[in-house]
Coordinates of C-alpha atoms in Angstrom, one line a residue:
L1 CA 72.8 108.5 125.3
G2 CA 69.6 107.8 123.6
Q3 CA 71.2 106.2 120.5
R4 CA 72.5 102.7 120.0
W5 CA 76.3 102.4 119.8
H6 CA 78.2 99.9 117.7
G7 CA 81.5 98.6 116.9
R8 CA 84.7 100.7 118.2
V9 CA 83.9 103.6 120.5
W10 CA 86.1 106.4 121.7
L11 CA 84.2 107.9 124.8
N12 CA 85.3 111.4 126.2
P13 CA 81.9 112.1 128.3
P14 CA 81.2 115.5 130.2
F15 CA 82.9 114.9 133.3
S16 CA 79.8 116.3 135.1
D17 CA 77.7 113.3 134.1
R18 CA 80.2 110.5 134.3
G19 CA 77.5 107.9 135.7
A20 CA 75.0 108.0 132.8
W21 CA 78.0 107.5 130.4
S22 CA 79.5 104.5 132.5
Y23 CA 76.0 102.9 132.6
K24 CA 75.6 103.4 128.7
L25 CA 78.9 102.0 127.8
H26 CA 78.4 99.0 130.1
S27 CA 75.1 98.2 128.6
E28 CA 76.4 98.5 125.0
L29 CA 79.2 96.2 125.9
Q30 CA 77.0 93.8 127.4
S31 CA 74.8 93.8 124.5
G32 CA 77.6 93.1 122.1
N33 CA 76.9 96.2 120.2
V34 CA 80.1 97.7 121.2
T35 CA 83.3 95.5 120.5
E36 CA 86.0 97.7 121.6
A37 CA 86.1 101.0 123.5
C38 CA 88.4 103.5 125.0
F39 CA 86.9 105.6 127.7
L40 CA 88.6 108.7 128.9
Q41 CA 87.9 109.6 132.5
Q42 CA 89.2 111.3 135.6
T43 CA 91.2 109.3 138.1
R44 CA 88.5 110.0 140.9
A45 CA 86.2 107.7 138.9
L46 CA 88.3 104.5 139.4
T47 CA 86.7 104.4 143.0
A48 CA 83.1 105.5 142.0
Q49 CA 80.2 102.8 142.6
Y50 CA 78.8 103.7 139.0
F51 CA 82.1 103.0 137.4
T52 CA 82.7 99.6 138.8
K53 CA 80.9 97.3 136.0
V54 CA 82.8 99.1 133.5
L55 CA 86.1 98.6 135.4
V56 CA 85.4 95.0 135.8
A57 CA 84.8 94.6 132.2
S58 CA 88.1 96.3 131.2
S59 CA 90.9 94.8 129.4
A60 CA 93.5 97.4 130.2
L61 CA 93.9 101.0 131.3
C62 CA 96.4 103.6 131.1
I63 CA 97.0 106.1 133.8
F64 CA 98.5 109.3 132.5
D65 CA 101.8 110.8 133.7
G66 CA 100.4 114.3 134.7
R67 CA 97.3 115.8 133.8
I68 CA 95.8 116.6 130.5
K69 CA 94.8 120.2 129.6
F70 CA 91.6 120.7 127.7
Y71 CA 91.1 123.6 125.3
G72 CA 87.9 125.5 124.7
P73 CA 85.5 128.0 126.1
K74 CA 84.4 125.7 129.0
A75 CA 87.7 124.1 129.7
A76 CA 88.9 124.5 133.2
E77 CA 92.5 123.8 134.7
P78 CA 92.5 120.2 135.6
N79 CA 92.5 119.3 139.3
D80 CA 92.6 115.4 138.6
G81 CA 94.6 113.0 136.9
H82 CA 93.3 111.2 134.1
F83 CA 93.2 107.7 132.6
V84 CA 92.0 105.8 129.5
L85 CA 90.2 102.5 130.0
Y86 CA 90.2 99.9 127.2
T87 CA 88.0 97.0 126.7
G88 CA 88.3 94.7 123.7
P89 CA 90.7 92.1 122.4
N90 CA 93.6 94.2 121.2
V91 CA 95.4 94.9 124.6
G92 CA 98.9 94.7 123.0
R93 CA 97.9 97.4 120.3
F94 CA 96.3 99.5 123.1
A95 CA 99.4 99.1 125.3
T96 CA 101.6 100.2 122.3
A97 CA 99.5 103.2 121.6
F98 CA 99.2 104.5 125.0
S99 CA 102.5 103.3 126.9
S100 CA 104.3 106.6 126.1
L101 CA 101.6 108.6 128.0
G102 CA 101.5 106.8 131.3
T103 CA 101.5 103.4 132.9
I104 CA 99.5 100.5 131.6
F105 CA 97.7 98.2 133.9
I106 CA 96.1 95.0 132.9
P107 CA 93.6 93.3 135.2
F108 CA 94.6 89.8 136.6
R109 CA 91.7 87.3 136.4
D110 CA 91.6 83.8 137.6

């Protein structure tokens, strides 16, 4: 979190510290350092106050069909659904890559 990010970012933060990573991503997007990002998150984050700015800045998101199983010594059985939020100019490319995993949503903006 203390380093500067740049370019394209894949973000799979520890779910125990979602807020700090959301704020960091938003800051890097606003500064122009990050040009595209995919942010893996639990569906409960969609309604969290800390996530609002990243959600508003998003270009698309994919809510996965089912739950993702994680592996490793600290992996727990998932009790939430998951999604990937995308921000950037390549919405079609994102949709093509993720549509087989779930439903793609594209925000409506006036």
